mmCIF file with all atom_site columns, C-alpha atoms in Angstrom:
data_model
loop_
_atom_site.group_PDB
_atom_site.id
_atom_site.type_symbol
_atom_site.label_atom_id
_atom_site.label_alt_id
_atom_site.label_comp_id
_atom_site.label_asym_id
_atom_site.label_entity_id
_atom_site.label_seq_id
_atom_site.pdbx_PDB_ins_code
_atom_site.Cartn_x
_atom_site.Cartn_y
_atom_site.Cartn_z
_atom_site.occupancy
_atom_site.B_iso_or_equiv
_atom_site.pdbx_formal_charge
_atom_site.auth_seq_id
_atom_site.auth_comp_id
_atom_site.auth_asym_id
_atom_site.auth_atom_id
_atom_site.pdbx_PDB_model_num
ATOM 1   C CA . UNK A 1 1   ? 8.744   2.405   15.135  1.00 89.00 ? 1   UNK A CA 1
ATOM 2   C CA . UNK A 1 2   ? 8.514   4.543   11.999  1.00 95.00 ? 2   UNK A CA 1
ATOM 3   C CA . UNK A 1 3   ? 6.153   3.722   9.139   1.00 97.00 ? 3   UNK A CA 1
ATOM 4   C CA . UNK A 1 4   ? 6.396   5.270   5.685   1.00 98.00 ? 4   UNK A CA 1
ATOM 5   C CA . UNK A 1 5   ? 3.247   5.247   3.547   1.00 98.00 ? 5   UNK A CA 1
ATOM 6   C CA . UNK A 1 6   ? 4.124   5.779   -0.102  1.00 99.00 ? 6   UNK A CA 1
ATOM 7   C CA . UNK A 1 7   ? 1.539   6.075   -2.861  1.00 98.00 ? 7   UNK A CA 1
ATOM 8   C CA . UNK A 1 8   ? 0.635   7.448   -6.238  1.00 98.00 ? 8   UNK A CA 1
ATOM 9   C CA . UNK A 1 9   ? -2.833  8.464   -7.317  1.00 97.00 ? 9   UNK A CA 1
ATOM 10  C CA . UNK A 1 10  ? -4.561  9.539   -10.500 1.00 95.00 ? 10  UNK A CA 1
ATOM 11  C CA . UNK A 1 11  ? -7.909  10.869  -9.364  1.00 93.00 ? 11  UNK A CA 1
ATOM 12  C CA . UNK A 1 12  ? -7.404  11.117  -5.610  1.00 94.00 ? 12  UNK A CA 1
ATOM 13  C CA . UNK A 1 13  ? -8.860  7.893   -4.224  1.00 96.00 ? 13  UNK A CA 1
ATOM 14  C CA . UNK A 1 14  ? -5.490  6.270   -3.482  1.00 98.00 ? 14  UNK A CA 1
ATOM 15  C CA . UNK A 1 15  ? -4.318  9.468   -1.787  1.00 98.00 ? 15  UNK A CA 1
ATOM 16  C CA . UNK A 1 16  ? -7.451  9.484   0.378   1.00 98.00 ? 16  UNK A CA 1
ATOM 17  C CA . UNK A 1 17  ? -6.865  5.831   1.281   1.00 98.00 ? 17  UNK A CA 1
ATOM 18  C CA . UNK A 1 18  ? -3.209  6.575   2.109   1.00 98.00 ? 18  UNK A CA 1
ATOM 19  C CA . UNK A 1 19  ? -4.454  9.373   4.389   1.00 98.00 ? 19  UNK A CA 1
ATOM 20  C CA . UNK A 1 20  ? -6.769  6.926   6.164   1.00 98.00 ? 20  UNK A CA 1
ATOM 21  C CA . UNK A 1 21  ? -3.745  4.692   6.669   1.00 98.00 ? 21  UNK A CA 1
ATOM 22  C CA . UNK A 1 22  ? -1.715  7.581   8.041   1.00 98.00 ? 22  UNK A CA 1
ATOM 23  C CA . UNK A 1 23  ? -4.509  8.469   10.475  1.00 97.00 ? 23  UNK A CA 1
ATOM 24  C CA . UNK A 1 24  ? -4.704  4.868   11.696  1.00 96.00 ? 24  UNK A CA 1
ATOM 25  C CA . UNK A 1 25  ? -0.942  4.476   12.053  1.00 97.00 ? 25  UNK A CA 1
ATOM 26  C CA . UNK A 1 26  ? -0.276  7.755   13.857  1.00 95.00 ? 26  UNK A CA 1
ATOM 27  C CA . UNK A 1 27  ? -2.221  6.468   16.864  1.00 89.00 ? 27  UNK A CA 1
ATOM 28  C CA . UNK A 1 28  ? 0.358   3.704   17.336  1.00 92.00 ? 28  UNK A CA 1
ATOM 29  C CA . UNK A 1 29  ? 3.581   4.779   15.617  1.00 93.00 ? 29  UNK A CA 1
ATOM 30  C CA . UNK A 1 30  ? 5.421   7.600   13.937  1.00 96.00 ? 30  UNK A CA 1
ATOM 31  C CA . UNK A 1 31  ? 4.310   7.895   10.317  1.00 97.00 ? 31  UNK A CA 1
ATOM 32  C CA . UNK A 1 32  ? 5.308   9.736   7.168   1.00 97.00 ? 32  UNK A CA 1
ATOM 33  C CA . UNK A 1 33  ? 3.073   9.811   4.116   1.00 98.00 ? 33  UNK A CA 1
ATOM 34  C CA . UNK A 1 34  ? 4.753   10.607  0.807   1.00 98.00 ? 34  UNK A CA 1
ATOM 35  C CA . UNK A 1 35  ? 3.828   10.752  -2.851  1.00 98.00 ? 35  UNK A CA 1
ATOM 36  C CA . UNK A 1 36  ? 6.025   8.296   -4.741  1.00 98.00 ? 36  UNK A CA 1
ATOM 37  C CA . UNK A 1 37  ? 7.812   11.147  -6.557  1.00 97.00 ? 37  UNK A CA 1
ATOM 38  C CA . UNK A 1 38  ? 8.624   12.977  -3.319  1.00 97.00 ? 38  UNK A CA 1
ATOM 39  C CA . UNK A 1 39  ? 10.387  10.202  -1.366  1.00 97.00 ? 39  UNK A CA 1
ATOM 40  C CA . UNK A 1 40  ? 13.827  11.294  -0.253  1.00 93.00 ? 40  UNK A CA 1
ATOM 41  C CA . UNK A 1 41  ? 15.047  8.327   1.777   1.00 92.00 ? 41  UNK A CA 1
ATOM 42  C CA . UNK A 1 42  ? 13.708  5.116   3.293   1.00 94.00 ? 42  UNK A CA 1
ATOM 43  C CA . UNK A 1 43  ? 16.635  4.812   5.682   1.00 92.00 ? 43  UNK A CA 1
ATOM 44  C CA . UNK A 1 44  ? 14.678  5.504   8.868   1.00 93.00 ? 44  UNK A CA 1
ATOM 45  C CA . UNK A 1 45  ? 11.547  3.543   7.855   1.00 94.00 ? 45  UNK A CA 1
ATOM 46  C CA . UNK A 1 46  ? 10.952  0.352   9.833   1.00 94.00 ? 46  UNK A CA 1
ATOM 47  C CA . UNK A 1 47  ? 7.929   -0.489  7.694   1.00 96.00 ? 47  UNK A CA 1
ATOM 48  C CA . UNK A 1 48  ? 7.260   0.692   4.152   1.00 97.00 ? 48  UNK A CA 1
ATOM 49  C CA . UNK A 1 49  ? 3.626   0.601   3.003   1.00 98.00 ? 49  UNK A CA 1
ATOM 50  C CA . UNK A 1 50  ? 3.346   1.256   -0.712  1.00 98.00 ? 50  UNK A CA 1
ATOM 51  C CA . UNK A 1 51  ? 0.268   1.431   -2.882  1.00 98.00 ? 51  UNK A CA 1
ATOM 52  C CA . UNK A 1 52  ? -1.026  2.133   -6.332  1.00 98.00 ? 52  UNK A CA 1
ATOM 53  C CA . UNK A 1 53  ? -4.343  2.455   -8.084  1.00 98.00 ? 53  UNK A CA 1
ATOM 54  C CA . UNK A 1 54  ? -4.912  0.067   -10.959 1.00 97.00 ? 54  UNK A CA 1
ATOM 55  C CA . UNK A 1 55  ? -5.415  1.503   -14.430 1.00 96.00 ? 55  UNK A CA 1
ATOM 56  C CA . UNK A 1 56  ? -5.488  -0.505  -17.632 1.00 94.00 ? 56  UNK A CA 1
ATOM 57  C CA . UNK A 1 57  ? -4.885  -3.740  -15.725 1.00 94.00 ? 57  UNK A CA 1
ATOM 58  C CA . UNK A 1 58  ? -1.678  -2.668  -13.985 1.00 96.00 ? 58  UNK A CA 1
ATOM 59  C CA . UNK A 1 59  ? -0.265  -0.553  -11.169 1.00 98.00 ? 59  UNK A CA 1
ATOM 60  C CA . UNK A 1 60  ? 0.933   2.908   -12.152 1.00 98.00 ? 60  UNK A CA 1
ATOM 61  C CA . UNK A 1 61  ? 4.333   2.999   -13.854 1.00 98.00 ? 61  UNK A CA 1
ATOM 62  C CA . UNK A 1 62  ? 5.576   5.495   -11.279 1.00 98.00 ? 62  UNK A CA 1
ATOM 63  C CA . UNK A 1 63  ? 5.110   2.966   -8.460  1.00 98.00 ? 63  UNK A CA 1
ATOM 64  C CA . UNK A 1 64  ? 6.709   0.128   -10.419 1.00 98.00 ? 64  UNK A CA 1
ATOM 65  C CA . UNK A 1 65  ? 9.628   2.399   -11.326 1.00 98.00 ? 65  UNK A CA 1
ATOM 66  C CA . UNK A 1 66  ? 10.005  3.462   -7.691  1.00 97.00 ? 66  UNK A CA 1
ATOM 67  C CA . UNK A 1 67  ? 10.215  -0.165  -6.564  1.00 97.00 ? 67  UNK A CA 1
ATOM 68  C CA . UNK A 1 68  ? 12.774  -0.974  -9.245  1.00 96.00 ? 68  UNK A CA 1
ATOM 69  C CA . UNK A 1 69  ? 14.935  2.076   -8.496  1.00 96.00 ? 69  UNK A CA 1
ATOM 70  C CA . UNK A 1 70  ? 14.843  1.636   -4.703  1.00 96.00 ? 70  UNK A CA 1
ATOM 71  C CA . UNK A 1 71  ? 15.848  -2.037  -4.590  1.00 94.00 ? 71  UNK A CA 1
ATOM 72  C CA . UNK A 1 72  ? 18.898  -1.403  -2.390  1.00 94.00 ? 72  UNK A CA 1
ATOM 73  C CA . UNK A 1 73  ? 16.952  0.730   0.084   1.00 94.00 ? 73  UNK A CA 1
ATOM 74  C CA . UNK A 1 74  ? 14.142  -1.816  0.321   1.00 95.00 ? 74  UNK A CA 1
ATOM 75  C CA . UNK A 1 75  ? 16.446  -4.784  0.987   1.00 93.00 ? 75  UNK A CA 1
ATOM 76  C CA . UNK A 1 76  ? 15.968  -5.927  4.548   1.00 90.00 ? 76  UNK A CA 1
ATOM 77  C CA . UNK A 1 77  ? 12.930  -3.686  5.063   1.00 94.00 ? 77  UNK A CA 1
ATOM 78  C CA . UNK A 1 78  ? 9.515   -4.897  6.096   1.00 95.00 ? 78  UNK A CA 1
ATOM 79  C CA . UNK A 1 79  ? 7.106   -3.993  3.314   1.00 97.00 ? 79  UNK A CA 1
ATOM 80  C CA . UNK A 1 80  ? 3.337   -4.048  2.877   1.00 98.00 ? 80  UNK A CA 1
ATOM 81  C CA . UNK A 1 81  ? 1.672   -3.378  -0.459  1.00 98.00 ? 81  UNK A CA 1
ATOM 82  C CA . UNK A 1 82  ? -1.838  -2.347  -1.391  1.00 98.00 ? 82  UNK A CA 1
ATOM 83  C CA . UNK A 1 83  ? -3.734  -1.752  -4.586  1.00 98.00 ? 83  UNK A CA 1
ATOM 84  C CA . UNK A 1 84  ? -6.876  0.268   -5.152  1.00 97.00 ? 84  UNK A CA 1
ATOM 85  C CA . UNK A 1 85  ? -9.153  -1.231  -7.778  1.00 96.00 ? 85  UNK A CA 1
ATOM 86  C CA . UNK A 1 86  ? -12.662 -2.395  -8.550  1.00 92.00 ? 86  UNK A CA 1
ATOM 87  C CA . UNK A 1 87  ? -11.845 -6.130  -8.532  1.00 89.00 ? 87  UNK A CA 1
ATOM 88  C CA . UNK A 1 88  ? -13.466 -6.573  -5.124  1.00 80.00 ? 88  UNK A CA 1
ATOM 89  C CA . UNK A 1 89  ? -16.933 -6.069  -6.583  1.00 84.00 ? 89  UNK A CA 1
ATOM 90  C CA . UNK A 1 90  ? -16.479 -9.380  -8.408  1.00 87.00 ? 90  UNK A CA 1
ATOM 91  C CA . UNK A 1 91  ? -16.261 -11.357 -5.186  1.00 87.00 ? 91  UNK A CA 1
ATOM 92  C CA . UNK A 1 92  ? -13.711 -14.058 -4.464  1.00 89.00 ? 92  UNK A CA 1
ATOM 93  C CA . UNK A 1 93  ? -12.764 -14.544 -8.123  1.00 91.00 ? 93  UNK A CA 1
ATOM 94  C CA . UNK A 1 94  ? -12.060 -10.820 -8.504  1.00 90.00 ? 94  UNK A CA 1
ATOM 95  C CA . UNK A 1 95  ? -9.931  -10.720 -5.367  1.00 90.00 ? 95  UNK A CA 1
ATOM 96  C CA . UNK A 1 96  ? -7.990  -13.808 -6.444  1.00 91.00 ? 96  UNK A CA 1
ATOM 97  C CA . UNK A 1 97  ? -7.346  -12.216 -9.833  1.00 90.00 ? 97  UNK A CA 1
ATOM 98  C CA . UNK A 1 98  ? -6.268  -8.917  -8.243  1.00 93.00 ? 98  UNK A CA 1
ATOM 99  C CA . UNK A 1 99  ? -3.958  -10.673 -5.790  1.00 92.00 ? 99  UNK A CA 1
ATOM 100 C CA . UNK A 1 100 ? -2.199  -12.533 -8.578  1.00 93.00 ? 100 UNK A CA 1
ATOM 101 C CA . UNK A 1 101 ? -2.117  -9.871  -11.263 1.00 94.00 ? 101 UNK A CA 1
ATOM 102 C CA . UNK A 1 102 ? -2.029  -6.508  -9.464  1.00 96.00 ? 102 UNK A CA 1
ATOM 103 C CA . UNK A 1 103 ? -0.506  -7.239  -6.061  1.00 96.00 ? 103 UNK A CA 1
ATOM 104 C CA . UNK A 1 104 ? 1.817   -9.763  -7.704  1.00 95.00 ? 104 UNK A CA 1
ATOM 105 C CA . UNK A 1 105 ? 3.188   -7.053  -10.009 1.00 96.00 ? 105 UNK A CA 1
ATOM 106 C CA . UNK A 1 106 ? 4.261   -5.070  -6.945  1.00 97.00 ? 106 UNK A CA 1
ATOM 107 C CA . UNK A 1 107 ? 5.492   -7.991  -4.843  1.00 96.00 ? 107 UNK A CA 1
ATOM 108 C CA . UNK A 1 108 ? 7.843   -9.314  -7.495  1.00 96.00 ? 108 UNK A CA 1
ATOM 109 C CA . UNK A 1 109 ? 9.692   -5.979  -7.402  1.00 96.00 ? 109 UNK A CA 1
ATOM 110 C CA . UNK A 1 110 ? 10.113  -5.905  -3.615  1.00 95.00 ? 110 UNK A CA 1
ATOM 111 C CA . UNK A 1 111 ? 13.383  -7.331  -2.265  1.00 92.00 ? 111 UNK A CA 1
ATOM 112 C CA . UNK A 1 112 ? 12.298  -6.720  1.325   1.00 80.00 ? 112 UNK A CA 1
ATOM 113 C CA . UNK A 1 113 ? 10.112  -8.949  3.463   1.00 92.00 ? 113 UNK A CA 1
ATOM 114 C CA . UNK A 1 114 ? 6.413   -8.706  2.537   1.00 95.00 ? 114 UNK A CA 1
ATOM 115 C CA . UNK A 1 115 ? 4.413   -8.648  5.753   1.00 95.00 ? 115 UNK A CA 1
ATOM 116 C CA . UNK A 1 116 ? 1.018   -7.806  4.295   1.00 96.00 ? 116 UNK A CA 1
ATOM 117 C CA . UNK A 1 117 ? -1.039  -7.113  1.204   1.00 97.00 ? 117 UNK A CA 1
ATOM 118 C CA . UNK A 1 118 ? -4.413  -5.480  0.678   1.00 97.00 ? 118 UNK A CA 1
ATOM 119 C CA . UNK A 1 119 ? -6.867  -5.019  -2.146  1.00 96.00 ? 119 UNK A CA 1
ATOM 120 C CA . UNK A 1 120 ? -8.988  -1.974  -1.425  1.00 96.00 ? 120 UNK A CA 1
ATOM 121 C CA . UNK A 1 121 ? -12.076 -1.166  -3.438  1.00 94.00 ? 121 UNK A CA 1
ATOM 122 C CA . UNK A 1 122 ? -11.824 2.145   -5.218  1.00 92.00 ? 122 UNK A CA 1
ATOM 123 C CA . UNK A 1 123 ? -14.594 4.377   -6.488  1.00 91.00 ? 123 UNK A CA 1
ATOM 124 C CA . UNK A 1 124 ? -15.483 6.280   -9.615  1.00 85.00 ? 124 UNK A CA 1
ATOM 125 C CA . UNK A 1 125 ? -17.250 9.458   -8.489  1.00 88.00 ? 125 UNK A CA 1
ATOM 126 C CA . UNK A 1 126 ? -17.818 9.764   -4.762  1.00 93.00 ? 126 UNK A CA 1
ATOM 127 C CA . UNK A 1 127 ? -15.582 8.367   -2.000  1.00 93.00 ? 127 UNK A CA 1
ATOM 128 C CA . UNK A 1 128 ? -16.660 5.019   -0.596  1.00 93.00 ? 128 UNK A CA 1
ATOM 129 C CA . UNK A 1 129 ? -16.273 5.651   3.119   1.00 96.00 ? 129 UNK A CA 1
ATOM 130 C CA . UNK A 1 130 ? -17.052 2.006   3.897   1.00 94.00 ? 130 UNK A CA 1
ATOM 131 C CA . UNK A 1 131 ? -13.499 1.331   2.724   1.00 96.00 ? 131 UNK A CA 1
ATOM 132 C CA . UNK A 1 132 ? -12.121 3.401   5.589   1.00 97.00 ? 132 UNK A CA 1
ATOM 133 C CA . UNK A 1 133 ? -13.121 0.585   7.950   1.00 97.00 ? 133 UNK A CA 1
ATOM 134 C CA . UNK A 1 134 ? -11.372 -1.935  5.668   1.00 96.00 ? 134 UNK A CA 1
ATOM 135 C CA . UNK A 1 135 ? -8.223  0.212   5.728   1.00 97.00 ? 135 UNK A CA 1
ATOM 136 C CA . UNK A 1 136 ? -8.317  0.668   9.509   1.00 97.00 ? 136 UNK A CA 1
ATOM 137 C CA . UNK A 1 137 ? -8.735  -3.070  10.057  1.00 97.00 ? 137 UNK A CA 1
ATOM 138 C CA . UNK A 1 138 ? -5.831  -3.889  7.715   1.00 97.00 ? 138 UNK A CA 1
ATOM 139 C CA . UNK A 1 139 ? -3.520  -1.351  9.359   1.00 97.00 ? 139 UNK A CA 1
ATOM 140 C CA . UNK A 1 140 ? -4.440  -2.587  12.839  1.00 95.00 ? 140 UNK A CA 1
ATOM 141 C CA . UNK A 1 141 ? -3.654  -6.171  11.830  1.00 94.00 ? 141 UNK A CA 1
ATOM 142 C CA . UNK A 1 142 ? -0.433  -5.134  10.099  1.00 94.00 ? 142 UNK A CA 1
ATOM 143 C CA . UNK A 1 143 ? 0.859   -3.262  13.144  1.00 93.00 ? 143 UNK A CA 1
ATOM 144 C CA . UNK A 1 144 ? -0.170  -6.100  15.458  1.00 90.00 ? 144 UNK A CA 1
ATOM 145 C CA . UNK A 1 145 ? 1.713   -8.625  13.316  1.00 82.00 ? 145 UNK A CA 1
ATOM 146 C CA . UNK A 1 146 ? 4.707   -6.316  13.197  1.00 78.00 ? 146 UNK A CA 1
ATOM 147 C CA . UNK A 1 147 ? 4.819   -6.129  17.000  1.00 73.00 ? 147 UNK A CA 1
ATOM 148 C CA . UNK A 1 148 ? 4.611   -9.916  17.315  1.00 52.00 ? 148 UNK A CA 1
ATOM 149 C CA . UNK A 1 149 ? 7.318   -10.566 14.710  1.00 56.00 ? 149 UNK A CA 1
ATOM 150 C CA . UNK A 1 150 ? 9.717   -7.834  15.841  1.00 47.00 ? 150 UNK A CA 1
#
């Protein structure tokens, strides 16, 4: 199984989170991590994990554009999406809002089968290493579900 982790970042937190994903995946499967502007092909990807930080109430334009331009390549693919934002600090209401507004903005552009979503808490100044555990748990669950459904 080959997993492609695709991301964009503004200040580095989403890249760090994508790296945590890569580290977790490489224990179980082949993985490629790519900046959204450096993706050549998705042909050999069994699972595409794509993420964006949230700025000004929306995912980055580069990620939205990528999803729109790669519709044909994403058809029939298994896809998981994640966003990095501060909504989690507002509890259940914040997560519900983020799921609808931020994750929803990505999902509606994905023609493939969505097998998972995640809202990961970002940070302003220093990395929040407690989120590494959240990422590892999500990836573990995602891969487990992928094995069961395959």
